[in-house]
PDB file of C-alpha atoms in Angstrom:
ATOM      1  CA  ASN A  85       8.667   5.767 -35.161  1.00  0.00           C
ATOM      2  CA  ALA A  86      10.302   5.838 -31.560  1.00  0.00           C
ATOM      3  CA  GLY A  87       8.555   2.933 -30.014  1.00  0.00           C
ATOM      4  CA  VAL A  88       8.325   3.958 -27.011  1.00  0.00           C
ATOM      5  CA  THR A  89      10.747   6.499 -25.086  1.00  0.00           C
ATOM      6  CA  GLN A  90      11.782   6.888 -21.176  1.00  0.00           C
ATOM      7  CA  THR A  91      13.210  10.178 -19.941  1.00  0.00           C
ATOM      8  CA  PRO A  92      16.247  10.601 -18.394  1.00  0.00           C
ATOM      9  CA  LYS A  93      18.393   7.507 -19.628  1.00  0.00           C
ATOM     10  CA  PHE A  94      20.591   8.179 -15.899  1.00  0.00           C
ATOM     11  CA  GLN A  95      19.253  10.243 -12.540  1.00  0.00           C
ATOM     12  CA  VAL A  96      21.075  10.476  -9.085  1.00  0.00           C
ATOM     13  CA  LEU A  97      19.222  11.486  -6.339  1.00  0.00           C
ATOM     14  CA  LYS A  98      19.326  11.846  -2.834  1.00  0.00           C
ATOM     15  CA  THR A  99      17.330  10.005   0.033  1.00  0.00           C
ATOM     16  CA  GLY A 100      13.731  12.369   0.443  1.00  0.00           C
ATOM     17  CA  GLN A 101      14.334  13.868  -3.330  1.00  0.00           C
ATOM     18  CA  SER A 102      11.045  13.452  -5.485  1.00  0.00           C
ATOM     19  CA  MET A 103      11.500  12.908  -9.031  1.00  0.00           C
ATOM     20  CA  THR A 104       9.221  11.807 -11.990  1.00  0.00           C
ATOM     21  CA  LEU A 105      10.485   9.054 -14.509  1.00  0.00           C
ATOM     22  CA  GLN A 106       8.755  10.320 -17.802  1.00  0.00           C
ATOM     23  CA  CYS A 107       7.415   7.228 -20.437  1.00  0.00           C
ATOM     24  CA  ALA A 108       5.574   8.049 -24.114  1.00  0.00           C
ATOM     25  CA  GLN A 109       4.713   5.293 -26.658  1.00  0.00           C
ATOM     26  CA  ASP A 110       4.141   6.543 -29.986  1.00  0.00           C
ATOM     27  CA  MET A 111       2.459   3.314 -31.582  1.00  0.00           C
ATOM     28  CA  ASN A 112      -1.225   4.253 -30.288  1.00  0.00           C
ATOM     29  CA  HIS A 113      -1.288   1.681 -27.239  1.00  0.00           C
ATOM     30  CA  ASN A 114      -3.644   1.066 -24.669  1.00  0.00           C
ATOM     31  CA  SER A 115      -1.512  -0.659 -22.435  1.00  0.00           C
ATOM     32  CA  MET A 116       1.145   0.865 -20.494  1.00  0.00           C
ATOM     33  CA  TYR A 117       4.041  -0.600 -17.861  1.00  0.00           C
ATOM     34  CA  TRP A 118       6.383   0.539 -15.575  1.00  0.00           C
ATOM     35  CA  TYR A 119       9.141  -2.229 -13.972  1.00  0.00           C
ATOM     36  CA  ARG A 120      11.602  -2.477 -11.863  1.00  0.00           C
ATOM     37  CA  GLN A 121      14.842  -4.568 -12.600  1.00  0.00           C
ATOM     38  CA  ASP A 122      17.678  -5.059  -9.236  1.00  0.00           C
ATOM     39  CA  PRO A 123      20.816  -6.620  -9.876  1.00  0.00           C
ATOM     40  CA  GLY A 124      20.916 -10.667 -11.200  1.00  0.00           C
ATOM     41  CA  MET A 125      16.940 -10.455 -11.147  1.00  0.00           C
ATOM     42  CA  GLY A 126      14.288 -10.553 -13.042  1.00  0.00           C
ATOM     43  CA  LEU A 127      11.775  -7.343 -14.208  1.00  0.00           C
ATOM     44  CA  ARG A 128       9.800  -6.538 -11.452  1.00  0.00           C
ATOM     45  CA  LEU A 129       5.862  -4.972 -12.525  1.00  0.00           C
ATOM     46  CA  ILE A 130       5.740  -1.741 -10.247  1.00  0.00           C
ATOM     47  CA  TYR A 131       1.724  -0.126 -11.991  1.00  0.00           C
ATOM     48  CA  TYR A 132       0.289  -0.479 -14.973  1.00  0.00           C
ATOM     49  CA  SER A 133      -2.214   1.555 -17.277  1.00  0.00           C
ATOM     50  CA  ALA A 134      -5.278  -1.088 -19.104  1.00  0.00           C
ATOM     51  CA  SER A 135      -6.263   1.733 -20.634  1.00  0.00           C
ATOM     52  CA  GLU A 136      -6.097   5.925 -20.590  1.00  0.00           C
ATOM     53  CA  GLY A 137      -7.431   6.700 -17.840  1.00  0.00           C
ATOM     54  CA  THR A 138      -6.521   4.132 -15.515  1.00  0.00           C
ATOM     55  CA  THR A 139      -4.238   2.689 -13.211  1.00  0.00           C
ATOM     56  CA  ASP A 140      -3.509  -0.345 -11.293  1.00  0.00           C
ATOM     57  CA  LYS A 141      -0.865  -1.335  -8.799  1.00  0.00           C
ATOM     58  CA  GLY A 142       1.471  -4.449  -9.417  1.00  0.00           C
ATOM     59  CA  GLU A 143       3.681  -6.436  -7.165  1.00  0.00           C
ATOM     60  CA  VAL A 144       6.078  -3.703  -6.261  1.00  0.00           C
ATOM     61  CA  PRO A 145       3.754  -0.332  -5.757  1.00  0.00           C
ATOM     62  CA  ASN A 146       4.788   0.645  -2.608  1.00  0.00           C
ATOM     63  CA  GLY A 147       6.510   4.186  -2.364  1.00  0.00           C
ATOM     64  CA  TYR A 148       5.286   5.356  -6.150  1.00  0.00           C
ATOM     65  CA  ASN A 149       2.946   6.497  -7.707  1.00  0.00           C
ATOM     66  CA  VAL A 150       1.603   6.993 -11.389  1.00  0.00           C
ATOM     67  CA  SER A 151       0.050   9.343 -13.693  1.00  0.00           C
ATOM     68  CA  ARG A 152      -1.864   8.356 -17.039  1.00  0.00           C
ATOM     69  CA  LEU A 153      -1.267  11.294 -18.054  1.00  0.00           C
ATOM     70  CA  ASN A 154      -3.187  10.448 -22.113  1.00  0.00           C
ATOM     71  CA  LYS A 155      -2.946   7.508 -23.950  1.00  0.00           C
ATOM     72  CA  ARG A 156       0.813   8.482 -25.167  1.00  0.00           C
ATOM     73  CA  GLU A 157       1.995   8.987 -21.597  1.00  0.00           C
ATOM     74  CA  PHE A 158       2.848   7.325 -18.684  1.00  0.00           C
ATOM     75  CA  SER A 159       4.631   8.716 -15.299  1.00  0.00           C
ATOM     76  CA  LEU A 160       5.798   7.035 -12.617  1.00  0.00           C
ATOM     77  CA  ARG A 161       6.789   9.572  -9.555  1.00  0.00           C
ATOM     78  CA  LEU A 162       8.923   8.605  -6.261  1.00  0.00           C
ATOM     79  CA  GLU A 163       7.541  11.435  -3.889  1.00  0.00           C
ATOM     80  CA  SER A 164      10.536  10.391  -1.239  1.00  0.00           C
ATOM     81  CA  ALA A 165      13.267   8.733  -2.993  1.00  0.00           C
ATOM     82  CA  ALA A 166      15.028   5.979  -0.470  1.00  0.00           C
ATOM     83  CA  PRO A 167      18.240   4.018  -1.223  1.00  0.00           C
ATOM     84  CA  SER A 168      16.067   1.081  -1.889  1.00  0.00           C
ATOM     85  CA  GLN A 169      14.367   2.541  -5.070  1.00  0.00           C
ATOM     86  CA  THR A 170      18.091   2.324  -6.947  1.00  0.00           C
ATOM     87  CA  SER A 171      17.320   0.253  -9.757  1.00  0.00           C
ATOM     88  CA  VAL A 172      17.229   0.199 -13.729  1.00  0.00           C
ATOM     89  CA  TYR A 173      12.931   0.826 -14.571  1.00  0.00           C
ATOM     90  CA  PHE A 174      11.598  -0.106 -17.385  1.00  0.00           C
ATOM     91  CA  CYS A 175       8.802   1.598 -19.122  1.00  0.00           C
ATOM     92  CA  ALA A 176       6.449  -0.659 -21.730  1.00  0.00           C
ATOM     93  CA  SER A 177       3.464  -0.422 -23.239  1.00  0.00           C
ATOM     94  CA  ASN A 178       1.217  -3.073 -25.596  1.00  0.00           C
ATOM     95  CA  ILE A 179      -2.395  -2.892 -27.630  1.00  0.00           C
ATOM     96  CA  GLY A 180      -4.594  -4.460 -24.644  1.00  0.00           C
ATOM     97  CA  GLN A 181      -6.785  -5.551 -26.888  1.00  0.00           C
ATOM     98  CA  GLN A 182      -5.380  -8.788 -28.753  1.00  0.00           C
ATOM     99  CA  LEU A 183      -4.627 -12.483 -27.833  1.00  0.00           C
ATOM    100  CA  ASN A 184      -0.935 -12.695 -27.422  1.00  0.00           C
ATOM    101  CA  GLU A 185       0.867  -9.539 -27.812  1.00  0.00           C
ATOM    102  CA  LYS A 186       4.454  -8.617 -27.678  1.00  0.00           C
ATOM    103  CA  LEU A 187       5.286  -6.135 -25.006  1.00  0.00           C
ATOM    104  CA  PHE A 188       7.564  -3.199 -26.406  1.00  0.00           C
ATOM    105  CA  PHE A 189       9.830  -2.106 -23.951  1.00  0.00           C
ATOM    106  CA  GLY A 190      12.047   1.616 -23.673  1.00  0.00           C
ATOM    107  CA  SER A 191      15.713   1.713 -23.272  1.00  0.00           C
ATOM    108  CA  GLY A 192      15.143   1.804 -19.330  1.00  0.00           C
ATOM    109  CA  THR A 193      16.275   4.641 -16.366  1.00  0.00           C
ATOM    110  CA  GLN A 194      19.538   4.181 -14.534  1.00  0.00           C
ATOM    111  CA  LEU A 195      18.754   6.008 -10.718  1.00  0.00           C
ATOM    112  CA  SER A 196      20.847   6.086  -7.563  1.00  0.00           C
ATOM    113  CA  VAL A 197      19.507   7.321  -4.498  1.00  0.00           C
ATOM    114  CA  LEU A 198      22.273   8.756  -1.917  1.00  0.00           C
TER     115      LEU A 198
ATOM    116  CA  ASP B 121       1.667 -18.589 -14.453  1.00  0.00           C
ATOM    117  CA  ALA B 122       3.812 -22.025 -14.390  1.00  0.00           C
ATOM    118  CA  LYS B 123       7.279 -21.604 -13.038  1.00  0.00           C
ATOM    119  CA  THR B 124       9.874 -21.811 -14.954  1.00  0.00           C
ATOM    120  CA  THR B 125      13.872 -23.370 -15.037  1.00  0.00           C
ATOM    121  CA  GLN B 126      16.524 -22.496 -16.932  1.00  0.00           C
ATOM    122  CA  PRO B 127      20.329 -23.301 -16.867  1.00  0.00           C
ATOM    123  CA  PRO B 128      21.491 -19.491 -15.314  1.00  0.00           C
ATOM    124  CA  SER B 129      24.121 -19.436 -18.094  1.00  0.00           C
ATOM    125  CA  MET B 130      24.700 -21.370 -21.286  1.00  0.00           C
ATOM    126  CA  ASP B 131      27.933 -20.781 -23.839  1.00  0.00           C
ATOM    127  CA  CYS B 132      28.301 -20.850 -27.887  1.00  0.00           C
ATOM    128  CA  ALA B 133      30.655 -20.361 -30.627  1.00  0.00           C
ATOM    129  CA  GLU B 134      29.501 -17.856 -33.284  1.00  0.00           C
ATOM    130  CA  GLY B 135      28.158 -18.746 -36.194  1.00  0.00           C
ATOM    131  CA  ARG B 136      26.657 -22.618 -34.688  1.00  0.00           C
ATOM    132  CA  ALA B 137      23.442 -23.344 -33.009  1.00  0.00           C
ATOM    133  CA  ALA B 138      22.775 -22.308 -29.566  1.00  0.00           C
ATOM    134  CA  ASN B 139      19.826 -23.960 -27.656  1.00  0.00           C
ATOM    135  CA  LEU B 140      18.213 -22.383 -24.771  1.00  0.00           C
ATOM    136  CA  PRO B 141      16.581 -25.425 -22.807  1.00  0.00           C
ATOM    137  CA  CYS B 142      13.253 -24.311 -20.601  1.00  0.00           C
ATOM    138  CA  ASN B 143      11.664 -26.624 -18.035  1.00  0.00           C
ATOM    139  CA  HIS B 144       7.841 -25.751 -17.888  1.00  0.00           C
ATOM    140  CA  SER B 145       6.791 -28.953 -15.847  1.00  0.00           C
ATOM    141  CA  THR B 146       3.180 -27.886 -14.737  1.00  0.00           C
ATOM    142  CA  ILE B 147       1.879 -25.449 -17.532  1.00  0.00           C
ATOM    143  CA  SER B 148      -1.362 -25.756 -17.561  1.00  0.00           C
ATOM    144  CA  GLY B 149      -2.973 -26.563 -21.072  1.00  0.00           C
ATOM    145  CA  ASN B 150      -4.047 -22.476 -21.807  1.00  0.00           C
ATOM    146  CA  GLU B 151      -0.733 -21.228 -21.420  1.00  0.00           C
ATOM    147  CA  TYR B 152       1.430 -20.027 -23.839  1.00  0.00           C
ATOM    148  CA  VAL B 153       5.401 -19.988 -23.802  1.00  0.00           C
ATOM    149  CA  TYR B 154       6.712 -16.516 -25.054  1.00  0.00           C
ATOM    150  CA  TRP B 155      10.985 -15.929 -24.727  1.00  0.00           C
ATOM    151  CA  TYR B 156      12.664 -12.737 -24.661  1.00  0.00           C
ATOM    152  CA  ARG B 157      16.056 -11.495 -23.977  1.00  0.00           C
ATOM    153  CA  GLN B 158      17.963  -8.292 -23.016  1.00  0.00           C
ATOM    154  CA  ILE B 159      21.078  -7.482 -23.793  1.00  0.00           C
ATOM    155  CA  HIS B 160      22.859  -5.074 -21.555  1.00  0.00           C
ATOM    156  CA  SER B 161      21.488  -2.477 -20.478  1.00  0.00           C
ATOM    157  CA  GLN B 162      18.856  -2.691 -22.429  1.00  0.00           C
ATOM    158  CA  GLY B 163      14.955  -3.144 -22.736  1.00  0.00           C
ATOM    159  CA  PRO B 164      13.777  -6.529 -22.643  1.00  0.00           C
ATOM    160  CA  GLN B 165      12.758  -7.495 -26.731  1.00  0.00           C
ATOM    161  CA  TYR B 166      10.467 -10.175 -27.401  1.00  0.00           C
ATOM    162  CA  ILE B 167      11.456 -12.744 -29.333  1.00  0.00           C
ATOM    163  CA  ILE B 168       8.808 -15.420 -30.383  1.00  0.00           C
ATOM    164  CA  HIS B 169       5.758 -17.567 -28.616  1.00  0.00           C
ATOM    165  CA  GLY B 170       3.675 -20.956 -29.185  1.00  0.00           C
ATOM    166  CA  LEU B 171       1.305 -22.729 -27.444  1.00  0.00           C
ATOM    167  CA  LYS B 172       1.726 -26.364 -28.577  1.00  0.00           C
ATOM    168  CA  ASN B 173       3.082 -26.458 -32.314  1.00  0.00           C
ATOM    169  CA  ASN B 174       6.989 -25.359 -33.054  1.00  0.00           C
ATOM    170  CA  GLU B 175       6.968 -21.880 -34.231  1.00  0.00           C
ATOM    171  CA  THR B 176       9.563 -19.680 -36.611  1.00  0.00           C
ATOM    172  CA  ASN B 177      10.612 -16.577 -37.047  1.00  0.00           C
ATOM    173  CA  GLU B 178      12.935 -14.167 -38.574  1.00  0.00           C
ATOM    174  CA  MET B 179      14.677 -14.301 -35.241  1.00  0.00           C
ATOM    175  CA  ALA B 180      14.427 -18.354 -33.966  1.00  0.00           C
ATOM    176  CA  SER B 181      12.635 -20.847 -33.947  1.00  0.00           C
ATOM    177  CA  LEU B 182      11.378 -22.489 -30.810  1.00  0.00           C
ATOM    178  CA  ILE B 183      10.628 -26.711 -30.088  1.00  0.00           C
ATOM    179  CA  ILE B 184       8.274 -27.429 -27.214  1.00  0.00           C
ATOM    180  CA  THR B 185       8.299 -30.872 -26.201  1.00  0.00           C
ATOM    181  CA  GLU B 186       4.403 -32.908 -27.178  1.00  0.00           C
ATOM    182  CA  ASP B 187       3.644 -32.948 -23.695  1.00  0.00           C
ATOM    183  CA  ARG B 188       4.411 -29.591 -23.395  1.00  0.00           C
ATOM    184  CA  LYS B 189       6.932 -29.654 -19.557  1.00  0.00           C
ATOM    185  CA  SER B 190       9.753 -28.370 -21.540  1.00  0.00           C
ATOM    186  CA  SER B 191      10.837 -26.158 -24.675  1.00  0.00           C
ATOM    187  CA  THR B 192      13.560 -24.963 -26.577  1.00  0.00           C
ATOM    188  CA  LEU B 193      14.916 -21.963 -28.219  1.00  0.00           C
ATOM    189  CA  ILE B 194      16.870 -22.320 -31.056  1.00  0.00           C
ATOM    190  CA  LEU B 195      18.839 -19.385 -32.857  1.00  0.00           C
ATOM    191  CA  PRO B 196      20.407 -21.152 -35.530  1.00  0.00           C
ATOM    192  CA  HIS B 197      22.871 -18.907 -36.545  1.00  0.00           C
ATOM    193  CA  ALA B 198      24.602 -17.368 -33.384  1.00  0.00           C
ATOM    194  CA  THR B 199      26.615 -14.067 -33.761  1.00  0.00           C
ATOM    195  CA  LEU B 200      28.247 -11.994 -31.324  1.00  0.00           C
ATOM    196  CA  ARG B 201      25.375  -9.834 -30.821  1.00  0.00           C
ATOM    197  CA  ASP B 202      23.194 -12.632 -29.288  1.00  0.00           C
ATOM    198  CA  THR B 203      24.727 -12.378 -26.197  1.00  0.00           C
ATOM    199  CA  ALA B 204      22.330 -11.821 -23.706  1.00  0.00           C
ATOM    200  CA  VAL B 205      20.609 -13.436 -21.274  1.00  0.00           C
ATOM    201  CA  TYR B 206      17.365 -14.967 -22.402  1.00  0.00           C
ATOM    202  CA  TYR B 207      14.249 -15.996 -20.437  1.00  0.00           C
ATOM    203  CA  CYS B 208      11.666 -18.077 -21.140  1.00  0.00           C
ATOM    204  CA  ILE B 209       7.879 -17.018 -19.407  1.00  0.00           C
ATOM    205  CA  VAL B 210       4.329 -19.138 -19.042  1.00  0.00           C
ATOM    206  CA  ARG B 211       2.029 -17.152 -19.546  1.00  0.00           C
ATOM    207  CA  VAL B 212      -1.776 -17.415 -20.012  1.00  0.00           C
ATOM    208  CA  GLY B 213      -2.532 -16.009 -23.291  1.00  0.00           C
ATOM    209  CA  GLY B 214      -4.570 -12.819 -23.598  1.00  0.00           C
ATOM    210  CA  GLY B 215      -5.808  -9.155 -24.507  1.00  0.00           C
ATOM    211  CA  GLY B 216      -5.381  -5.989 -21.991  1.00  0.00           C
ATOM    212  CA  THR B 217      -3.410  -6.119 -18.970  1.00  0.00           C
ATOM    213  CA  SER B 218      -3.238 -10.454 -17.929  1.00  0.00           C
ATOM    214  CA  TYR B 219      -0.798 -10.125 -20.437  1.00  0.00           C
ATOM    215  CA  GLY B 220       1.472  -7.481 -19.125  1.00  0.00           C
ATOM    216  CA  LYS B 221       2.081  -9.528 -15.901  1.00  0.00           C
ATOM    217  CA  LEU B 222       4.510 -10.995 -17.387  1.00  0.00           C
ATOM    218  CA  THR B 223       6.620 -12.831 -14.662  1.00  0.00           C
ATOM    219  CA  PHE B 224      10.315 -12.748 -15.472  1.00  0.00           C
ATOM    220  CA  GLY B 225      12.233 -15.410 -13.972  1.00  0.00           C
ATOM    221  CA  GLN B 226      16.399 -15.281 -13.859  1.00  0.00           C
ATOM    222  CA  GLY B 227      16.806 -16.372 -16.899  1.00  0.00           C
ATOM    223  CA  THR B 228      20.056 -17.534 -19.140  1.00  0.00           C
ATOM    224  CA  ILE B 229      23.008 -15.983 -19.470  1.00  0.00           C
ATOM    225  CA  LEU B 230      24.121 -16.604 -23.443  1.00  0.00           C
ATOM    226  CA  THR B 231      27.894 -16.125 -24.477  1.00  0.00           C
ATOM    227  CA  VAL B 232      28.212 -16.387 -28.032  1.00  0.00           C
ATOM    228  CA  HIS B 233      31.807 -16.542 -28.401  1.00  0.00           C
ATOM    229  CA  PRO B 234      34.276 -15.348 -31.238  1.00  0.00           C
TER     230      PRO B 234
END
């Protein structure tokens, strides 16, 4: 049981390039989330998907788009990368229908934009 | 969500109990206290949560004061592998995306020494 899998683990982009971060979970979870973490800071929510077919903005959505491809997969796209998007990105998931649920996180993608 | 205050760093000797405090003086009656930790370069990991009663699981114990304005996470026998950033989060219990909008502060860096 792999849990939440993110690819790639590392990526270097030039300003203006685009890329897609992939996330997949094998726990049959309904809800999925994308966070970013900057040095010395906590995690900030970028986008989330309550269920297949729905997506909503979090705290810091500017410069990002997401796609909930199916129940398992939730991707994050940077259309035109900027140095301010240099960060570590975490995907997370949970069932999304029960009280007091815990979040399961992936191992992260370290992105550098030059 | 209620704001939490944690010390920026703490040390603990291996084999001893690590007691991590958290103040949440503005907590509401329906808000839960959650603890997560993040080992260097990994995704956050759920530890424990509680509402007003003390809780214990295989990882830790959570002691919540009677007025619920503060709590303590206890790792009974700390090991070197417990060195991590520990986040105390106060959040309204509930399913769906409301849970996913966890606000991670800066947390406490716990260093366990040999």
